[in-house]
Structure formats: structure tokens, C-alpha cells
Short mmCIF file of C-alpha atoms (C1' of nucleotides) in Angstrom, two decimals:
data_model
loop_
_atom_site.label_atom_id
_atom_site.label_comp_id
_atom_site.label_asym_id
_atom_site.label_seq_id
_atom_site.Cartn_x
_atom_site.Cartn_y
_atom_site.Cartn_z
CA MET A 1 116.34 -74.39 171.69
CA GLU A 2 118.03 -71.96 169.43
CA GLY A 3 117.66 -68.24 169.72
CA PHE A 4 114.70 -67.96 167.57
CA LEU A 5 111.43 -66.10 167.67
CA MET A 6 107.89 -66.92 166.63
CA ASP A 7 106.27 -64.02 164.80
CA GLU A 8 102.60 -63.22 164.75
CA ILE A 9 101.94 -65.46 161.73
CA ASP A 10 103.51 -68.46 163.33
CA LEU A 11 101.32 -67.81 166.45
CA LYS A 12 98.24 -67.51 164.29
CA ILE A 13 99.10 -70.83 162.55
CA VAL A 14 99.69 -72.70 165.73
CA SER A 15 96.62 -71.47 167.59
CA THR A 16 94.39 -72.18 164.44
CA LEU A 17 95.75 -75.69 164.26
CA GLN A 18 95.22 -76.26 167.95
CA LYS A 19 91.45 -75.81 167.36
CA ASP A 20 91.32 -77.62 164.04
CA ALA A 21 94.20 -79.91 163.16
CA ARG A 22 92.62 -80.90 159.84
CA ILE A 23 92.23 -77.46 158.40
CA SER A 24 93.70 -77.28 154.85
CA LEU A 25 96.90 -75.28 154.11
CA LYS A 26 94.84 -73.04 151.79
CA LYS A 27 92.37 -71.98 154.56
CA LEU A 28 95.26 -71.46 156.92
CA ALA A 29 96.99 -69.31 154.14
CA ASP A 30 93.83 -67.12 153.91
CA ILE A 31 93.53 -66.72 157.59
CA CYS A 32 97.15 -65.67 157.86
CA PHE A 33 97.10 -63.51 154.68
CA ILE A 34 100.01 -65.28 153.11
CA SER A 35 100.27 -68.01 150.35
CA ALA A 36 99.76 -71.64 150.87
CA PRO A 37 103.40 -72.66 150.07
CA ALA A 38 104.49 -70.10 152.66
CA VAL A 39 102.33 -71.72 155.39
CA SER A 40 103.65 -75.21 154.31
CA THR A 41 107.32 -74.15 154.88
CA ARG A 42 106.37 -72.57 158.26
CA LEU A 43 104.58 -75.69 159.27
CA THR A 44 107.64 -77.89 158.47
CA HIS A 45 109.78 -75.53 160.49
CA LEU A 46 107.37 -75.65 163.36
CA GLU A 47 107.29 -79.41 163.28
CA GLU A 48 111.07 -79.73 162.94
CA ARG A 49 111.68 -77.33 165.84
CA GLY A 50 109.34 -79.48 168.03
CA ILE A 51 106.83 -76.67 168.67
CA ILE A 52 104.24 -78.70 166.92
CA LYS A 53 104.52 -82.13 168.51
CA ASN A 54 101.68 -84.05 166.83
CA TYR A 55 98.13 -83.97 165.45
CA GLN A 56 95.61 -85.78 167.68
CA THR A 57 91.98 -86.54 167.39
CA SER A 58 90.04 -86.26 170.47
CA ILE A 59 87.55 -89.18 171.11
CA ASP A 60 84.70 -89.62 173.42
CA TYR A 61 86.06 -92.38 175.53
CA LYS A 62 82.77 -92.75 177.37
CA ILE A 63 80.94 -93.73 174.22
CA LEU A 64 83.76 -96.06 173.23
CA GLY A 65 83.25 -97.98 176.48
CA TYR A 66 85.70 -96.38 178.79
CA PRO A 67 83.39 -94.46 181.14
CA ILE A 68 85.76 -94.35 184.15
CA LYS A 69 88.28 -91.49 184.15
CA ALA A 70 90.52 -91.27 187.23
CA TYR A 71 93.40 -89.42 188.63
CA VAL A 72 95.69 -91.75 190.64
CA SER A 73 98.48 -90.17 192.80
CA LEU A 74 101.29 -92.40 193.72
CA ARG A 75 103.87 -91.91 196.45
CA LEU A 76 106.75 -93.43 194.51
CA SER A 77 109.73 -94.70 196.29
CA PRO A 78 112.87 -93.24 194.60
CA LYS A 79 114.44 -96.66 194.38
CA ASP A 80 111.51 -97.92 192.30
CA LYS A 81 111.73 -95.15 189.69
CA ASP A 82 113.64 -97.22 187.14
CA ASP A 83 111.03 -99.91 187.27
CA PHE A 84 108.03 -97.65 187.35
CA TYR A 85 108.68 -95.48 184.23
CA PRO A 86 108.86 -98.25 181.65
CA TYR A 87 105.91 -99.87 183.38
CA ILE A 88 103.66 -97.01 183.34
CA LYS A 89 104.38 -96.25 179.80
CA SER A 90 103.34 -99.68 178.89
CA VAL A 91 99.89 -99.30 180.39
CA GLY A 92 97.50 -98.30 177.51
CA ASN A 93 94.88 -97.06 179.96
CA VAL A 94 97.28 -94.33 181.10
CA ILE A 95 97.14 -91.10 179.02
CA SER A 96 99.50 -89.05 181.14
CA CYS A 97 101.85 -89.30 184.09
CA ASP A 98 103.52 -86.38 185.72
CA CYS A 99 106.20 -86.12 188.56
CA VAL A 100 104.97 -83.39 190.81
CA THR A 101 105.81 -81.60 194.02
CA GLY A 102 104.05 -82.76 197.24
CA SER A 103 104.00 -86.02 198.98
CA TYR A 104 102.27 -87.92 196.28
CA SER A 105 105.00 -87.59 193.65
CA GLN A 106 103.20 -89.00 190.63
CA ILE A 107 99.92 -88.00 189.03
CA ILE A 108 98.47 -90.63 186.71
CA THR A 109 95.61 -89.76 184.41
CA CYS A 110 93.76 -92.86 183.12
CA TYR A 111 90.67 -94.27 181.63
CA PHE A 112 89.01 -97.71 182.39
CA LYS A 113 86.13 -99.84 181.12
CA SER A 114 84.89 -100.39 184.70
CA THR A 115 85.67 -99.55 188.25
CA ARG A 116 86.80 -103.22 188.53
CA ALA A 117 89.49 -102.68 185.84
CA LEU A 118 90.68 -99.44 187.68
CA ASP A 119 90.76 -101.44 190.91
CA ASN A 120 92.98 -104.08 189.21
CA PHE A 121 95.32 -101.38 188.13
CA ILE A 122 95.53 -99.71 191.52
CA ASN A 123 96.22 -103.02 193.20
CA ASP A 124 99.00 -103.57 190.73
CA ILE A 125 100.77 -100.20 191.11
CA GLN A 126 100.64 -100.43 194.97
CA ARG A 127 103.79 -102.39 194.75
CA PHE A 128 105.49 -99.09 193.91
CA GLY A 129 104.10 -97.19 196.89
CA GLU A 130 100.94 -95.72 198.51
CA THR A 131 98.19 -94.50 196.25
CA LYS A 132 95.32 -92.15 196.28
CA THR A 133 92.60 -92.38 193.65
CA GLN A 134 90.10 -89.73 192.58
CA ILE A 135 87.42 -90.80 190.10
CA VAL A 136 85.96 -88.15 187.84
CA PHE A 137 82.23 -87.41 188.21
CA SER A 138 81.97 -84.67 185.76
CA THR A 139 84.10 -82.40 183.69
CA SER A 140 83.48 -78.68 183.53
CA VAL A 141 86.41 -77.81 181.30
CA ILE A 142 86.92 -80.51 178.78
CA GLN A 143 90.57 -81.13 177.58
CA ARG A 144 91.20 -78.07 175.54
CA PRO A 145 94.03 -76.00 174.08
CA LEU A 146 95.88 -73.47 176.07
CA GLU A 147 94.85 -69.89 175.02
CA LEU A 148 98.00 -68.69 173.12
CA ASN A 149 96.50 -65.27 172.04
CA PRO A 150 95.47 -64.54 175.59
CA GLY A 151 92.36 -62.67 176.60
CA GLU A 152 91.68 -63.82 180.18
CA VAL A 153 95.01 -65.16 181.41
CA TYR A 154 97.33 -64.66 184.43
CA PHE A 155 100.74 -63.00 184.22
CA MET B 1 73.76 -93.15 172.48
CA GLU B 2 71.77 -95.23 170.05
CA GLY B 3 72.03 -99.00 169.97
CA PHE B 4 74.93 -98.93 167.51
CA LEU B 5 78.20 -100.80 167.38
CA MET B 6 81.57 -99.77 165.98
CA ASP B 7 83.12 -102.37 163.70
CA GLU B 8 86.76 -103.14 163.31
CA ILE B 9 87.14 -100.55 160.46
CA ASP B 10 85.67 -97.73 162.66
CA LEU B 11 88.04 -98.66 165.32
CA LYS B 12 90.96 -98.66 162.88
CA ILE B 13 89.94 -95.25 161.59
CA VAL B 14 89.58 -93.78 165.06
CA SER B 15 92.79 -95.13 166.44
CA THR B 16 94.79 -94.09 163.42
CA LEU B 17 93.34 -90.62 163.50
CA GLN B 18 94.27 -90.49 167.22
CA LYS B 19 97.87 -90.72 166.27
CA ASP B 20 97.83 -88.54 163.13
CA ALA B 21 94.86 -86.25 162.71
CA ARG B 22 96.12 -84.81 159.50
CA ILE B 23 96.39 -88.04 157.57
CA SER B 24 94.49 -87.88 154.26
CA LEU B 25 91.40 -89.99 153.51
CA LYS B 26 93.30 -91.87 150.75
CA LYS B 27 95.93 -93.17 153.21
CA LEU B 28 93.22 -94.05 155.78
CA ALA B 29 91.45 -95.92 153.10
CA ASP B 30 94.64 -97.90 152.21
CA ILE B 31 95.20 -98.77 155.79
CA CYS B 32 91.59 -99.96 156.29
CA PHE B 33 91.45 -101.71 152.95
CA ILE B 34 88.33 -99.87 151.78
CA SER B 35 87.66 -97.02 149.44
CA ALA B 36 88.27 -93.34 150.14
CA PRO B 37 84.49 -92.36 149.86
CA ALA B 38 83.74 -95.14 152.32
CA VAL B 39 86.18 -93.62 154.80
CA SER B 40 84.62 -90.30 154.28
CA THR B 41 81.05 -91.42 155.06
CA ARG B 42 82.25 -93.29 158.15
CA LEU B 43 84.18 -90.28 159.30
CA THR B 44 81.04 -88.02 158.99
CA HIS B 45 79.00 -90.58 160.98
CA LEU B 46 81.70 -90.65 163.65
CA GLU B 47 81.69 -86.95 163.93
CA GLU B 48 77.96 -86.69 163.89
CA ARG B 49 77.64 -89.27 166.59
CA GLY B 50 80.09 -87.44 168.74
CA ILE B 51 82.61 -90.20 168.88
CA ILE B 52 85.10 -87.92 167.22
CA LYS B 53 84.97 -84.73 169.15
CA ASN B 54 87.59 -82.55 167.45
CA TYR B 55 91.05 -82.48 165.90
CA GLN B 56 93.73 -80.96 168.02
CA THR B 57 97.36 -80.14 167.55
CA SER B 58 99.59 -80.61 170.47
CA ILE B 59 102.10 -77.92 171.17
CA ASP B 60 105.12 -77.73 173.26
CA TYR B 61 103.95 -75.11 175.73
CA LYS B 62 107.53 -75.03 177.31
CA ILE B 63 109.05 -73.65 174.15
CA LEU B 64 106.23 -71.28 173.69
CA GLY B 65 106.81 -69.62 176.97
CA TYR B 66 104.53 -71.56 179.41
CA PRO B 67 107.07 -73.70 181.31
CA ILE B 68 104.91 -74.14 184.50
CA LYS B 69 102.37 -76.96 184.45
CA ALA B 70 100.41 -77.52 187.63
CA TYR B 71 97.65 -79.58 189.11
CA VAL B 72 95.48 -77.39 191.40
CA SER B 73 92.95 -79.15 193.67
CA LEU B 74 90.15 -77.09 194.97
CA ARG B 75 87.80 -77.87 197.82
CA LEU B 76 84.78 -76.20 196.24
CA SER B 77 81.96 -75.06 198.35
CA PRO B 78 78.67 -76.33 196.77
CA LYS B 79 77.07 -72.86 197.15
CA ASP B 80 79.90 -71.43 194.82
CA LYS B 81 79.50 -73.94 192.02
CA ASP B 82 77.41 -71.62 189.90
CA ASP B 83 80.02 -68.89 190.10
CA PHE B 84 82.94 -71.21 189.77
CA TYR B 85 82.04 -72.97 186.56
CA PRO B 86 81.74 -69.95 184.23
CA TYR B 87 84.85 -68.45 185.90
CA ILE B 88 87.10 -71.48 185.43
CA LYS B 89 86.05 -71.82 181.84
CA SER B 90 87.09 -68.26 181.07
CA VAL B 91 90.68 -68.61 182.34
CA GLY B 92 92.75 -69.43 179.26
CA ASN B 93 95.53 -71.04 181.28
CA VAL B 94 93.18 -73.82 182.32
CA ILE B 95 93.26 -76.87 179.94
CA SER B 96 91.00 -79.00 182.03
CA CYS B 97 88.82 -79.16 185.12
CA ASP B 98 87.24 -82.26 186.62
CA CYS B 99 84.93 -82.79 189.44
CA VAL B 100 86.26 -85.83 191.47
CA THR B 101 85.68 -88.05 194.49
CA GLY B 102 87.54 -87.11 197.55
CA SER B 103 87.81 -83.93 199.76
CA TYR B 104 89.26 -81.80 197.07
CA SER B 105 86.41 -81.80 194.79
CA GLN B 106 87.97 -80.19 191.65
CA ILE B 107 91.18 -80.97 189.86
CA ILE B 108 92.30 -78.13 187.60
CA THR B 109 95.08 -78.67 185.10
CA CYS B 110 96.83 -75.46 183.96
CA TYR B 111 99.91 -73.83 182.40
CA PHE B 112 101.60 -70.57 183.33
CA LYS B 113 104.40 -68.42 182.10
CA SER B 114 105.87 -68.08 185.61
CA THR B 115 105.33 -69.25 189.18
CA ARG B 116 104.27 -65.68 189.98
CA ALA B 117 101.40 -65.96 187.30
CA LEU B 118 100.38 -69.31 188.91
CA ASP B 119 100.44 -67.78 192.37
CA ASN B 120 98.22 -64.99 191.12
CA PHE B 121 95.82 -67.48 189.85
CA ILE B 122 95.87 -69.53 193.07
CA ASN B 123 95.28 -66.47 195.17
CA ASP B 124 92.28 -65.65 193.03
CA ILE B 125 90.61 -68.99 193.19
CA GLN B 126 90.98 -69.21 196.95
CA ARG B 127 87.83 -67.25 197.23
CA PHE B 128 86.09 -70.46 196.13
CA GLY B 129 87.65 -72.70 198.81
CA GLU B 130 90.99 -74.23 200.02
CA THR B 131 93.43 -75.31 197.38
CA LYS B 132 96.40 -77.56 197.04
CA THR B 133 99.01 -77.03 194.37
CA GLN B 134 101.17 -79.59 192.74
CA ILE B 135 103.71 -78.19 190.22
CA VAL B 136 105.00 -80.61 187.57
CA PHE B 137 108.75 -81.42 187.60
CA SER B 138 108.91 -83.75 184.79
CA THR B 139 106.61 -85.92 182.68
CA SER B 140 107.15 -89.57 182.18
CA VAL B 141 103.86 -90.23 180.04
CA ILE B 142 103.36 -87.26 177.82
CA GLN B 143 99.63 -86.57 176.91
CA ARG B 144 98.72 -89.41 174.63
CA PRO B 145 95.71 -91.21 173.25
CA LEU B 146 94.11 -94.04 175.04
CA GLU B 147 95.07 -97.34 173.63
CA LEU B 148 92.03 -98.58 171.80
CA ASN B 149 93.32 -101.71 170.18
CA PRO B 150 94.52 -102.79 173.58
CA GLY B 151 97.78 -104.70 174.13
CA GLU B 152 98.69 -104.00 177.73
CA VAL B 153 95.39 -102.90 179.34
CA TYR B 154 93.34 -103.68 182.50
CA PHE B 155 89.96 -105.28 182.34
"C1'" DG C 1 107.00 -64.82 150.06
"C1'" DT C 2 104.63 -65.06 145.62
"C1'" DT C 3 102.88 -67.02 141.36
"C1'" DG C 4 101.45 -70.57 138.20
"C1'" DA C 5 101.43 -75.37 136.47
"C1'" DA C 6 101.32 -80.07 137.53
"C1'" DA C 7 100.33 -83.78 140.69
"C1'" DC C 8 97.55 -85.27 143.99
"C1'" DG C 9 93.60 -85.88 147.01
"C1'" DA C 10 88.55 -85.11 148.25
"C1'" DC C 11 83.92 -85.09 147.07
"C1'" DA C 12 79.43 -86.15 144.40
"C1'" DC C 13 77.33 -88.75 141.50
"C1'" DA C 14 75.66 -92.96 139.22
"C1'" DC C 15 76.59 -98.02 139.27
"C1'" DC C 16 77.12 -102.63 141.27
"C1'" DG C 17 77.17 -106.29 145.12
"C1'" DC D 1 72.30 -100.39 152.13
"C1'" DG D 2 76.93 -99.82 151.93
"C1'" DG D 3 81.04 -100.42 148.82
"C1'" DT D 4 83.23 -99.21 144.38
"C1'" DG D 5 84.62 -96.42 140.24
"C1'" DT D 6 84.67 -92.25 137.38
"C1'" DG D 7 84.67 -87.26 136.85
"C1'" DT D 8 85.09 -82.59 138.69
"C1'" DC D 9 86.69 -79.62 141.76
"C1'" DG D 10 89.80 -78.02 145.40
"C1'" DT D 11 94.33 -78.60 147.63
"C1'" DT D 12 99.28 -79.34 147.86
"C1'" DT D 13 103.80 -79.26 145.89
"C1'" DC D 14 107.46 -77.77 143.10
"C1'" DA D 15 109.97 -74.54 140.04
"C1'" DA D 16 110.88 -70.05 138.72
"C1'" DC D 17 111.07 -65.47 140.03
#
DNA sequence: GTTGAAACGACACACCG
DNA sequence: CGGTGTGTCGTTTCAAC
């Protein structure tokens, strides 16, 4: 990461795109009070520097037949790490996996078509260590962007 | 939820958009082997029916000055629910909050500029109940779309 | 970063299977 | 009814400043 600083306009671009990735360059330009080509070059830079990682569409997995969301915690034996990482990447049901502090060292977020499918998955990963599963009942804060122009945030 | 079925083309549209939300209708049309207007009407339907929820840009929060990611579990007293939900929605650091099975009934995913900021947050929410915090060290599966045209998935 | 022109893509309509 | 094809309009891109 080079010694570089985002200005107000970059921040406006990024936070606007977070909320609507399909907005046109022209509209972005109007919002930022600069020209469309200027937005375009800034976008390219933001992408090249890895600040913008990708553009995703969020889907209602429930409607699409994946009603089961779960957090699976896994106490991963250090010796199994090299086997575990490629494996967990290969499972299409898994949308994120983080190594965390605490006795359960991996937190896996995943979606399934049924509790039976979830159960199969859990049985499978138990070869890597002890697991704890928490199935999601309801979601009060749906996956959303981090607030970059902070109103109500902690410092 | 009407008695409606996604066909192969809808699935192709959705899974393509998941990976690149800024793709043009024309490219989508080429990929799906149909015309651009046809893609356009399908997109509108998918949005109207809530299968496509929104288009987000994923950002490297680390580079932007939020290096701390954490999962905070909260044992929420039922009587505090009505206070908790509006509050947790208002915190810009929180990107998701799920009600789950198990003794810690809420799982909060959040980002912070520092461990001190995280600490302030935790101290604050402890008025709602006991908490357990797991800070993310490293991420082996970065937030990614669910695999809809499944290769390696559990049934 | 801005402007303007040219290339490109998106949208609305009438037409065809 | 849903897909295709044309025309118009808006958007992106490139060159010159």
C-alpha cells in the first residue's frame, strides 16, 4: 500500500458505488461535481489499487431455494490447516470463512437447501475438528455496506 | 413468492451478475444467447420479484482504515429486543446482525478503525446482555457469492 | 480535470414466431 | 406471450486542450 490518500471525491465515489454498483459514470459525475471521464480514471485507479475489489449483486437466497443460513464454528487443529483451506474454498455453499480469536478458530458462513444438506456438511468437516453450529432464524441487519461517511460510528 | 420458476437463462443472468454487477446488458445477452431487450425485461422481473436485492461494490475496508473485523455474539434478553433492533441498525460499523440458535442469540459482524473503537462498541452493547467477541486474524474465504450453478455443493 | 465528437450501449417501439 | 430488430436517446471513451 503506497503512501497515498483518498480525497473527498474518491470517498464519495466509493460510498455511492457501495449502495448502487450499476450507477452510470455520468450520474456519478453529477453527484461528485466532476466530469464523467474524470470519474472513469478515478475508478480505474481505485480498482487497480485494490480499494474496489469487485461488483456483486446480492441475491435473495431464500427465494432461490437456499433457506438455511448458518454460522459454523470449527476448532481447527493447526496440523490440518493445509488440508482445510483448499477444501473450504471448494465448497460452493460457503460464502465466507474467517480465522478468529477464541477456542473455535474458524467461523464459516454458509447457505444450504435444507437442514439435511447442512448436516452432511457438518459431518464432513468434523474430520478437521470439533464444530458448533448456529442456524439463522431471522436477520435484523441484512448484509450491508460499512458506513464510510460516518454518522453513528464508534472511534 | 408466487408459483413461479426460474429457468436456465434467469439463473445464468443472476450468477453472472453476482460476479460482475457492472456488466452491460449486451454482454449479458451474448452470454445468455438472447437479445439485450430480452435480458432487460428479465432483469426488471428479477428485481421486482426481489430475487435481485441490490448491486453492491465490495471495498477493501483494511486499506480504507478499518482493519479490525469482528464477530460479536450477544445473549440478548427478550425484553430488550425492541430497543436493540433499532439501535443495532443505527450503528454504521455493523454490516450484518443475525438472530441464531444457541445461547448467544445474536451474531453481529462489524468493522472498526481500532481495537479501542471495538471496545467502546462492546462496552455499549453490554447493556443488552452478555457478549463474546471474536476478532478476525485472517480470512481464507473472502465474502463471495453463493455458487448457484453448483459444482461442489452439499444436498 | 474539462470539453466535444465519435463509438457504443440501453431503451421503446412495432413486428414476427 | 415472449423474442427479435430498428431507431432514438443516453452513456462511455478518446483526443485535444
